[in-house]
Amino acid sequence: MSDSQQTQTQNRTRTETTGNDQPLETTSGETVEEARAEWTEYDFRGNAKMVAEDLDVYYGDDHALKGVSMEIPEESVTALIGPSGCGKSTYLRCLNRMNDRISAARVDGSVQFDGKEIYQDGINLVELRKRVGMVFQSPNPFPKSIRDNISYGPRKHGDIDTGLLARLLGRDDSDAERKLVERALKQAALWDEVHDRLDDNALGLSGGQQQRLCIARCLSVDPEVILMDEPASALDPIATAKIEDLIDDLSEEYTVVIVTHNMQQAARISDQTAVFLTGGELVEYDETDKIFENPESQRVEDYITGKFG
Amino acid sequence: MPRDDFQQSLADLRAEVLSMGDLVADRLDRALTALQTVDEAAARAVIEGDDAVDRRYLELESTCIQLIAQQQPVAGDLRVVVASFKILTDLERVADLAVNLAQYTLEADRQRFEQVDLSTIGDLAGEMFDDAMTAYRTDDAALCREVAARDDELDSLCQRSSERVVRELIEGEAGGDDAWTVERLLDDVSRLLLIVRDLERVGDHAVNVAARTLYMIESDPELV
């Protein structure tokens, strides 16, 4: 464990001015400095897996995320909540540099993963996104077999080899592939439902099954962090319950960060909750119990009780 | 608008809890007065009125359950609902204790142990209850703590009264010789001790109301 990780057991959350002389105005008309008075220190147990410091994101002239500093504890579930356009998905995408794919996006500040800066030249993005995987709102399996959906990633990364050449050269990893597919599908609580039809097209699965397949696909490359952007918002209550159970299981081994619009879902499944409010500010970050029983910030109280806006 | 309706429902719930609190305070007051004036008709009215309190209790309990199930309140809203839900139980129990007092009025021989000052104990307990409900109505955290602090005074008053009865019994001053008198005396003493304990319990329920109110206002479990 690095020294920086050791020191990260004392954590705090804050947003800051972005270097301009004029203090930023928040949506409620107070300055960020004034708003800071409502933020609380949040000390979590364990180590920080990811640390964002003074993170600003701009889409062209739009300042989408304002000076967010926030640490993600390892092997736990961190929920990001807030109204549409508050910057929570933008923040999530910063954690594996998915914003790089948006040409108008500019990111200032720092994000560390296991103490290593990910916003530096020479970082291997393929490796980063393998270790910090992502699951999206709409299930997006490849139009391939269930088996191939799982083994595609490991094959691309060179972790398994089942091609003709591999067979000719005696390096056929078919057995390893079978095991990997089974492990990933079991971890994603899908194995029992699909084990007898692994060669069927994944698009024939139900929405909930497709989403669990996408989670299995993400798990197949051995990630350490799983980012989820509203993974259950397109699912019915039963499929949602399965995804929530799965997230709970995964948090024993993985660090999960989830964006959700469903406040009850955040309350049910997360260990800590970060509330972003319109304008790209992180307003409060604390244990989930605290946020939903007695938040420090009146604006957060107004938001979660539905009195906001 | 559903959200406005929900806020109105919360306000209505609090108003209903206060109204039930007024009803219970009135029952307690009537029971104490009936005891002091040996007014059997008033005591019977308190006993017969208890069903109405129970019905009110069940209605409001159901309202709380509906609000939780349908609105899934959080933060301050959640604390209003759960505090009210708990307070309702205390109100219902205080009404039951008022019924006990009324029963005592009908059955006891108040010529004996006149020196046990049930009025003072009852007034103290009743004031604690009234103040706890005022704290709930006005979100007064200081009053919640003050009600809780007063409970020691009530407890010691009740303890002194009970000891006095027992001591007199041992000293035989209040006793009689024949079996019938002894039995009657035992009956009276038991009832009196239970009534003292019931009044002390009224104070405990007042503290409970104050404790849940403090949780509602400040999310502070200090008194719970």
Short mmCIF file of C-alpha atoms in Angstrom, two decimals, chain A:
data_model
loop_
_atom_site.label_atom_id
_atom_site.label_comp_id
_atom_site.label_asym_id
_atom_site.label_seq_id
_atom_site.Cartn_x
_atom_site.Cartn_y
_atom_site.Cartn_z
CA MET A 1 0.00 0.00 0.00
CA SER A 2 1.41 3.38 -0.96
CA ASP A 3 1.96 6.21 1.47
CA SER A 4 -0.66 8.26 -0.27
CA GLN A 5 -3.20 5.53 0.36
CA GLN A 6 -2.22 5.36 3.99
CA THR A 7 -2.90 9.02 4.45
CA GLN A 8 -6.23 8.82 2.73
CA THR A 9 -8.06 7.41 5.68
CA GLN A 10 -8.73 10.99 6.70
CA ASN A 11 -10.95 12.26 4.01
CA ARG A 12 -12.89 15.30 3.26
CA THR A 13 -15.12 16.57 0.60
CA ARG A 14 -15.26 20.05 -0.68
CA THR A 15 -15.62 22.06 -3.79
CA GLU A 16 -13.58 25.13 -4.46
CA THR A 17 -13.35 28.17 -6.62
CA THR A 18 -11.72 27.40 -9.90
CA GLY A 19 -8.89 29.86 -9.78
CA ASN A 20 -10.85 32.90 -10.86
CA ASP A 21 -10.63 35.93 -8.66
CA GLN A 22 -14.40 36.13 -8.50
CA PRO A 23 -15.91 33.46 -6.28
CA LEU A 24 -18.23 31.11 -8.09
CA GLU A 25 -21.90 31.60 -7.55
CA THR A 26 -23.93 28.55 -6.76
CA THR A 27 -27.43 28.08 -8.07
CA SER A 28 -28.91 29.26 -4.80
CA GLY A 29 -27.11 32.59 -5.16
CA GLU A 30 -24.58 31.98 -2.42
CA THR A 31 -20.90 31.82 -3.25
CA VAL A 32 -19.10 28.50 -3.18
CA GLU A 33 -17.17 29.81 -0.17
CA GLU A 34 -20.44 30.43 1.65
CA ALA A 35 -21.86 27.13 0.58
CA ARG A 36 -18.78 25.37 1.86
CA ALA A 37 -19.89 26.18 5.39
CA GLU A 38 -22.61 23.53 5.03
CA TRP A 39 -20.27 20.76 3.89
CA THR A 40 -19.22 18.16 6.30
CA GLU A 41 -16.04 16.26 6.78
CA TYR A 42 -16.57 12.65 5.89
CA ASP A 43 -14.25 10.12 7.45
CA PHE A 44 -14.76 6.66 6.11
CA ARG A 45 -13.14 3.48 7.25
CA GLY A 46 -10.56 1.82 5.04
CA ASN A 47 -8.61 3.15 2.10
CA ALA A 48 -9.46 5.38 -0.79
CA LYS A 49 -9.47 3.51 -4.09
CA MET A 50 -9.90 6.66 -6.15
CA VAL A 51 -9.29 10.28 -5.27
CA ALA A 52 -10.51 13.27 -7.26
CA GLU A 53 -9.00 16.63 -6.39
CA ASP A 54 -10.19 20.00 -7.61
CA LEU A 55 -11.83 18.44 -10.59
CA ASP A 56 -13.33 20.82 -13.15
CA VAL A 57 -14.96 19.75 -16.37
CA TYR A 58 -15.99 22.08 -19.17
CA TYR A 59 -18.05 21.20 -22.22
CA GLY A 60 -17.07 24.14 -24.41
CA ASP A 61 -18.15 27.15 -22.35
CA ASP A 62 -20.33 25.11 -20.07
CA HIS A 63 -18.70 24.57 -16.69
CA ALA A 64 -20.21 21.18 -15.93
CA LEU A 65 -18.28 20.16 -12.83
CA LYS A 66 -16.94 22.71 -10.38
CA GLY A 67 -13.89 21.96 -8.30
CA VAL A 68 -15.00 18.60 -6.98
CA SER A 69 -12.78 16.83 -4.49
CA MET A 70 -14.02 13.44 -3.41
CA GLU A 71 -12.57 10.13 -2.40
CA ILE A 72 -14.03 6.75 -3.22
CA PRO A 73 -13.48 4.11 -0.51
CA GLU A 74 -12.46 0.69 -1.77
CA GLU A 75 -14.75 -2.35 -1.65
CA SER A 76 -17.90 -0.38 -1.01
CA VAL A 77 -20.78 1.15 -2.92
CA THR A 78 -20.71 4.91 -3.48
CA ALA A 79 -23.89 6.44 -4.86
CA LEU A 80 -23.92 9.71 -6.79
CA ILE A 81 -27.30 11.43 -6.78
CA GLY A 82 -28.63 14.77 -7.92
CA PRO A 83 -30.95 16.37 -10.45
CA SER A 84 -30.39 16.08 -14.19
CA GLY A 85 -27.48 18.18 -15.35
CA CYS A 86 -25.83 18.32 -11.92
CA GLY A 87 -22.59 16.76 -13.12
CA LYS A 88 -22.84 13.35 -11.46
CA SER A 89 -22.46 11.39 -14.72
CA THR A 90 -19.72 13.77 -15.80
CA TYR A 91 -17.89 13.02 -12.57
CA LEU A 92 -18.39 9.28 -13.05
CA ARG A 93 -16.96 9.44 -16.55
CA CYS A 94 -13.88 11.26 -15.25
CA LEU A 95 -13.00 8.20 -13.18
CA ASN A 96 -11.98 6.17 -16.23
CA ARG A 97 -11.43 9.06 -18.63
CA MET A 98 -14.54 8.39 -20.67
CA ASN A 99 -14.88 12.16 -21.07
CA ASP A 100 -11.84 11.98 -23.34
CA ARG A 101 -14.18 10.60 -25.94
CA ILE A 102 -16.19 13.83 -25.94
CA SER A 103 -14.20 16.24 -28.07
CA ALA A 104 -15.63 19.40 -26.49
CA ALA A 105 -14.87 18.22 -22.96
CA ARG A 106 -11.92 19.65 -21.03
CA VAL A 107 -10.89 18.27 -17.68
CA ASP A 108 -8.80 20.17 -15.13
CA GLY A 109 -7.65 18.72 -11.84
CA SER A 110 -6.53 15.37 -10.65
CA VAL A 111 -7.91 11.86 -10.39
CA GLN A 112 -5.80 9.21 -8.74
CA PHE A 113 -6.38 5.51 -8.97
CA ASP A 114 -4.52 3.54 -6.30
CA GLY A 115 -2.43 6.65 -5.78
CA LYS A 116 -1.51 6.99 -9.45
CA GLU A 117 -2.58 10.02 -11.48
CA ILE A 118 -4.77 8.95 -14.40
CA TYR A 119 -4.77 12.39 -16.05
CA GLN A 120 -1.16 12.27 -17.16
CA ASP A 121 0.47 11.68 -20.48
CA GLY A 122 1.40 8.14 -21.28
CA ILE A 123 -1.34 6.52 -19.23
CA ASN A 124 -2.58 3.35 -20.92
CA LEU A 125 -6.30 4.02 -21.39
CA VAL A 126 -7.11 0.47 -22.40
CA GLU A 127 -5.53 -0.81 -19.21
CA LEU A 128 -7.24 1.92 -17.16
CA ARG A 129 -10.67 1.05 -18.53
CA LYS A 130 -10.01 -2.62 -17.96
CA ARG A 131 -9.30 -1.95 -14.28
CA VAL A 132 -12.03 0.71 -13.99
CA GLY A 133 -14.93 -0.82 -15.90
CA MET A 134 -18.24 0.74 -16.79
CA VAL A 135 -21.85 -0.38 -17.08
CA PHE A 136 -24.28 1.91 -18.87
CA GLN A 137 -27.93 2.83 -18.49
CA SER A 138 -29.19 0.82 -21.45
CA PRO A 139 -27.97 -2.74 -21.69
CA ASN A 140 -25.63 -2.82 -24.68
CA PRO A 141 -24.50 -6.40 -25.31
CA PHE A 142 -22.58 -7.14 -28.49
CA PRO A 143 -24.73 -8.80 -31.18
CA LYS A 144 -22.86 -12.00 -30.51
CA SER A 145 -23.39 -15.14 -28.50
CA ILE A 146 -23.64 -14.96 -24.73
CA ARG A 147 -20.29 -16.73 -24.51
CA ASP A 148 -18.58 -14.35 -26.92
CA ASN A 149 -19.88 -11.33 -25.04
CA ILE A 150 -17.93 -12.52 -22.02
CA SER A 151 -14.79 -13.77 -23.72
CA TYR A 152 -14.45 -10.85 -26.14
CA GLY A 153 -12.67 -8.60 -23.66
CA PRO A 154 -10.20 -11.16 -22.30
CA ARG A 155 -9.39 -12.20 -25.89
CA LYS A 156 -8.79 -8.60 -26.93
CA HIS A 157 -6.58 -8.10 -23.92
CA GLY A 158 -4.70 -11.29 -24.84
CA ASP A 159 -5.68 -13.02 -21.63
CA ILE A 160 -7.16 -16.01 -23.45
CA ASP A 161 -6.43 -17.41 -26.87
CA THR A 162 -8.81 -19.79 -28.63
CA GLY A 163 -8.16 -19.07 -32.32
CA LEU A 164 -7.06 -21.47 -35.04
CA LEU A 165 -3.45 -20.39 -34.73
CA ALA A 166 -3.56 -20.99 -30.97
CA ARG A 167 -4.86 -24.50 -31.57
CA LEU A 168 -2.17 -25.17 -34.16
CA LEU A 169 0.51 -23.88 -31.82
CA GLY A 170 -0.90 -25.88 -28.92
CA ARG A 171 -1.84 -22.74 -26.95
CA ASP A 172 -5.57 -23.29 -27.01
CA ASP A 173 -7.19 -21.75 -23.92
CA SER A 174 -10.69 -23.11 -24.55
CA ASP A 175 -10.81 -24.62 -21.11
CA ALA A 176 -9.73 -21.34 -19.54
CA GLU A 177 -12.41 -19.58 -21.58
CA ARG A 178 -15.08 -21.98 -20.33
CA LYS A 179 -14.05 -21.35 -16.77
CA LEU A 180 -13.90 -17.61 -17.26
CA VAL A 181 -17.35 -17.47 -18.86
CA GLU A 182 -18.80 -19.56 -16.05
CA ARG A 183 -17.14 -17.48 -13.33
CA ALA A 184 -18.24 -14.14 -14.81
CA LEU A 185 -21.81 -15.32 -15.37
CA LYS A 186 -22.00 -16.75 -11.87
CA GLN A 187 -20.63 -13.53 -10.38
CA ALA A 188 -23.30 -11.62 -12.29
CA ALA A 189 -26.00 -14.04 -11.04
CA LEU A 190 -26.88 -15.02 -14.61
CA TRP A 191 -25.33 -18.50 -14.93
CA ASP A 192 -28.37 -20.44 -13.77
CA GLU A 193 -30.55 -18.73 -16.36
CA VAL A 194 -28.26 -19.08 -19.39
CA HIS A 195 -25.80 -21.95 -18.82
CA ASP A 196 -27.62 -24.21 -21.29
CA ARG A 197 -27.73 -21.65 -24.09
CA LEU A 198 -24.36 -19.94 -24.10
CA ASP A 199 -24.24 -19.96 -27.89
CA ASP A 200 -27.54 -18.13 -28.25
CA ASN A 201 -27.45 -14.53 -29.34
CA ALA A 202 -27.26 -12.18 -26.35
CA LEU A 203 -29.87 -9.90 -27.91
CA GLY A 204 -32.45 -12.62 -27.27
CA LEU A 205 -32.13 -12.14 -23.51
CA SER A 206 -34.55 -9.99 -21.50
CA GLY A 207 -33.50 -6.44 -20.59
CA GLY A 208 -32.60 -7.42 -17.05
CA GLN A 209 -30.60 -10.42 -18.27
CA GLN A 210 -28.83 -8.27 -20.85
CA GLN A 211 -27.82 -5.82 -18.15
CA ARG A 212 -26.45 -8.62 -15.97
CA LEU A 213 -24.61 -9.91 -19.04
CA CYS A 214 -23.05 -6.46 -19.44
CA ILE A 215 -21.99 -6.60 -15.80
CA ALA A 216 -20.55 -10.10 -16.39
CA ARG A 217 -18.73 -8.74 -19.44
CA CYS A 218 -17.30 -5.97 -17.31
CA LEU A 219 -16.23 -8.52 -14.66
CA SER A 220 -14.60 -10.83 -17.22
CA VAL A 221 -11.52 -8.61 -17.48
CA ASP A 222 -10.98 -8.52 -13.70
CA PRO A 223 -11.71 -4.87 -12.97
CA GLU A 224 -11.10 -3.33 -9.56
CA VAL A 225 -13.63 -0.52 -9.85
CA ILE A 226 -17.03 -0.77 -11.54
CA LEU A 227 -18.71 2.45 -12.60
CA MET A 228 -22.45 2.19 -13.18
CA ASP A 229 -24.50 4.91 -14.83
CA GLU A 230 -28.13 4.31 -13.85
CA PRO A 231 -27.80 0.57 -14.47
CA ALA A 232 -31.36 -0.28 -13.44
CA SER A 233 -33.34 2.68 -14.70
CA ALA A 234 -34.55 0.81 -17.78
CA LEU A 235 -35.52 -2.31 -15.83
CA ASP A 236 -38.67 -3.55 -14.12
CA PRO A 237 -38.76 -3.90 -10.29
CA ILE A 238 -37.81 -7.61 -10.30
CA ALA A 239 -34.84 -7.12 -12.64
CA THR A 240 -33.90 -4.04 -10.61
CA ALA A 241 -33.93 -6.09 -7.41
CA LYS A 242 -31.58 -8.63 -9.02
CA ILE A 243 -29.17 -5.89 -10.09
CA GLU A 244 -29.29 -4.37 -6.59
CA ASP A 245 -28.57 -7.76 -4.98
CA LEU A 246 -25.73 -8.18 -7.41
CA ILE A 247 -24.25 -4.77 -6.59
CA ASP A 248 -24.40 -5.67 -2.92
CA ASP A 249 -22.48 -8.92 -3.58
CA LEU A 250 -19.95 -7.21 -5.83
CA SER A 251 -19.09 -4.62 -3.20
CA GLU A 252 -17.40 -7.30 -1.11
CA GLU A 253 -14.71 -7.61 -3.74
CA TYR A 254 -14.99 -4.57 -5.96
CA THR A 255 -15.31 -0.82 -5.57
CA VAL A 256 -18.66 0.20 -7.04
CA VAL A 257 -19.65 3.75 -7.97
CA ILE A 258 -23.22 4.16 -9.12
CA VAL A 259 -25.13 7.09 -10.54
CA THR A 260 -28.83 6.78 -9.87
CA HIS A 261 -31.91 8.93 -10.13
CA ASN A 262 -33.72 6.57 -7.83
CA MET A 263 -33.21 7.94 -4.35
CA GLN A 264 -34.61 4.84 -2.66
CA GLN A 265 -32.15 2.76 -4.65
CA ALA A 266 -29.24 4.88 -3.42
CA ALA A 267 -30.58 4.54 0.12
CA ARG A 268 -30.93 0.76 -0.21
CA ILE A 269 -27.66 -0.21 -1.77
CA SER A 270 -24.95 2.35 -1.06
CA ASP A 271 -22.56 2.78 1.83
CA GLN A 272 -21.94 6.43 1.12
CA THR A 273 -23.81 8.97 -0.94
CA ALA A 274 -22.59 12.08 -2.71
CA VAL A 275 -25.19 14.70 -3.57
CA PHE A 276 -24.48 16.91 -6.57
CA LEU A 277 -26.74 19.87 -7.18
CA THR A 278 -27.42 21.88 -10.30
CA GLY A 279 -24.37 23.75 -11.44
CA GLY A 280 -21.91 20.93 -11.04
CA GLU A 281 -21.23 21.23 -7.34
CA LEU A 282 -20.74 18.43 -4.90
CA VAL A 283 -22.79 19.70 -1.96
CA GLU A 284 -22.66 16.90 0.57
CA TYR A 285 -20.91 13.56 0.83
CA ASP A 286 -21.46 11.31 3.80
CA GLU A 287 -22.60 7.93 4.98
CA THR A 288 -25.84 7.02 3.23
CA ASP A 289 -27.71 6.65 6.53
CA LYS A 290 -26.76 10.19 7.47
CA ILE A 291 -27.72 11.69 4.12
CA PHE A 292 -31.18 10.14 4.21
CA GLU A 293 -31.92 10.63 7.88
CA ASN A 294 -30.34 13.94 8.70
CA PRO A 295 -28.39 15.73 5.97
CA GLU A 296 -26.30 18.72 7.00
CA SER A 297 -27.19 20.88 4.04
CA GLN A 298 -30.65 22.41 3.80
CA ARG A 299 -30.36 22.27 0.00
CA VAL A 300 -29.69 18.54 0.15
CA GLU A 301 -32.65 18.09 2.50
CA ASP A 302 -34.82 20.05 0.08
CA TYR A 303 -33.61 17.96 -2.85
CA ILE A 304 -34.06 14.52 -1.32
CA THR A 305 -37.44 15.38 0.18
CA GLY A 306 -38.61 16.66 -3.20
CA LYS A 307 -38.93 20.33 -2.23
CA PHE A 308 -36.12 21.41 -4.54
CA GLY A 309 -36.78 23.28 -7.77
#
